[in-house]
Tab-separated table of C-alpha atoms in Angstrom:
chain	number	residue	atom	x	y	z
A	17	MET	CA	67.436	126.185	95.558
A	18	GLU	CA	64.172	124.636	94.477
A	19	THR	CA	61.655	126.085	92.030
A	20	LEU	CA	57.979	125.210	92.433
A	21	ASN	CA	55.195	126.178	90.040
A	22	PHE	CA	51.494	126.320	90.825
A	23	ARG	CA	48.553	127.239	88.603
A	24	PHE	CA	45.000	127.844	89.726
A	25	GLU	CA	42.263	128.031	87.106
A	26	ASN	CA	38.960	129.894	87.034
A	27	GLY	CA	39.738	132.773	89.360
A	28	THR	CA	36.795	135.100	89.917
A	29	ARG	CA	38.643	138.266	90.913
A	30	GLY	CA	40.371	140.154	88.143
A	31	SER	CA	43.864	141.318	88.943
A	32	GLY	CA	44.656	144.893	89.784
A	33	THR	CA	46.149	147.302	87.315
A	34	LYS	CA	49.699	147.595	88.589
A	35	THR	CA	52.647	145.431	89.555
A	36	GLU	CA	53.546	145.369	93.256
A	37	LEU	CA	56.598	144.131	95.149
A	38	VAL	CA	56.430	143.507	98.889
A	39	GLY	CA	58.917	142.074	101.343
A	40	VAL	CA	62.661	141.691	101.406
A	41	VAL	CA	64.651	138.553	100.713
A	42	SER	CA	66.894	138.026	103.712
A	43	SER	CA	67.414	135.388	106.344
A	44	GLY	CA	64.020	133.874	107.140
A	45	ASN	CA	61.970	136.149	104.922
A	46	LEU	CA	60.738	136.470	101.360
A	47	GLU	CA	59.663	138.873	98.660
A	48	VAL	CA	56.512	138.644	96.586
A	49	LEU	CA	56.080	140.181	93.144
A	50	ILE	CA	52.458	140.253	91.998
A	51	GLU	CA	51.501	141.426	88.528
A	52	PRO	CA	48.514	141.483	86.205
A	53	VAL	CA	49.066	139.198	83.200
A	54	ALA	CA	46.577	137.792	80.689
A	55	LEU	CA	46.331	134.095	81.691
A	56	ASN	CA	42.804	133.187	80.568
A	57	GLY	CA	41.450	133.558	84.103
A	58	ALA	CA	44.260	131.675	85.802
A	59	CYS	CA	46.678	132.592	88.577
A	60	GLU	CA	50.252	131.330	88.230
A	61	ILE	CA	52.651	131.234	91.147
A	62	GLU	CA	56.378	130.520	90.906
A	63	VAL	CA	58.310	129.929	94.114
A	64	LYS	CA	62.100	129.954	94.310
A	65	THR	CA	63.067	128.719	97.741
A	66	ALA	CA	66.179	127.808	99.657
A	67	ALA	CA	64.137	125.352	101.757
A	68	VAL	CA	64.217	122.219	99.602
A	69	GLY	CA	61.706	119.407	100.136
A	70	PHE	CA	58.662	121.330	101.315
A	71	ALA	CA	56.530	121.191	98.152
A	72	ALA	CA	53.499	119.774	99.986
A	73	ILE	CA	53.540	122.636	102.491
A	74	TRP	CA	53.914	125.196	99.709
A	75	GLN	CA	50.966	123.577	97.897
A	76	ALA	CA	48.816	123.903	101.013
A	77	VAL	CA	49.762	127.555	101.543
A	78	MET	CA	49.182	128.435	97.881
A	79	SER	CA	45.822	126.614	97.815
A	80	ASP	CA	44.729	128.465	100.949
A	81	PHE	CA	45.766	131.801	99.416
A	82	HIS	CA	43.870	131.045	96.213
A	83	ALA	CA	40.767	130.056	98.180
A	84	ARG	CA	40.833	133.438	99.953
A	85	TRP	CA	41.573	135.670	96.956
A	86	GLN	CA	40.380	133.751	93.835
A	87	LEU	CA	42.762	135.794	91.655
A	88	ALA	CA	42.432	135.678	87.880
A	89	ASP	CA	44.951	136.849	85.280
A	90	THR	CA	47.664	137.237	87.890
A	91	ARG	CA	51.269	136.041	88.067
A	92	ILE	CA	52.993	135.850	91.431
A	93	SER	CA	56.742	135.338	91.831
A	94	ILE	CA	58.121	134.469	95.256
A	95	ASN	CA	61.769	134.499	96.308
A	96	ASP	CA	62.087	132.744	99.659
A	97	MET	CA	64.925	132.358	102.115
A	98	GLY	CA	63.193	130.054	104.591
A	99	ALA	CA	60.098	131.971	105.700
A	100	THR	CA	57.568	130.084	107.786
A	101	PRO	CA	54.155	129.264	106.254
A	102	ALA	CA	52.523	131.961	108.403
A	103	VAL	CA	54.937	134.604	107.107
A	104	VAL	CA	54.365	133.425	103.529
A	105	SER	CA	50.583	133.760	103.944
A	106	LEU	CA	50.864	137.198	105.499
A	107	ARG	CA	53.240	138.465	102.818
A	108	MET	CA	51.044	137.127	100.003
A	109	ASP	CA	47.964	138.757	101.526
A	110	GLN	CA	49.955	141.977	101.824
A	111	ALA	CA	50.850	141.800	98.115
A	112	ALA	CA	47.229	141.212	97.079
A	113	GLU	CA	45.947	143.959	99.374
A	114	THR	CA	48.557	146.362	97.981
A	115	MET	CA	47.643	145.475	94.400
A	116	PHE	CA	43.963	146.195	95.031
A	117	GLY	CA	44.535	149.158	97.321
A	118	GLU	CA	42.806	147.461	100.250
A	119	GLN	CA	43.495	148.048	103.903
A	120	THR	CA	43.164	145.415	106.613
C-alpha cells in the first residue's frame, strides 16, 4: 500500500454541508469520502492505493479534478484497489456532485 497526499490552495467553491461516501473498495475500484472541513480555503486529498509507483498519474488526476471543481475547505479520502484514472475521475466527480446535490 502507498499513501499519497495532495493539497490545493485557494479553492473558490465552498464545500457542501454534509459528508458523502461513494463507491466500493473491491478489485479494480475505489471509494471516495468527501467532507467539509475548515482548511483555510484549501482542499486536501489523501489516497491510499494498492497500486504502488503511480504518484505522477495520481497528481495529474487530482490536479484535473481540482481545476474542474475548485473546492475549498474540503477533505477527500480515497481508498483504491487499482482503479483506472478514468474511474478515479468519475468517482471523484460523483462524490462532489453528491455533496452539492447536483445532477449530471
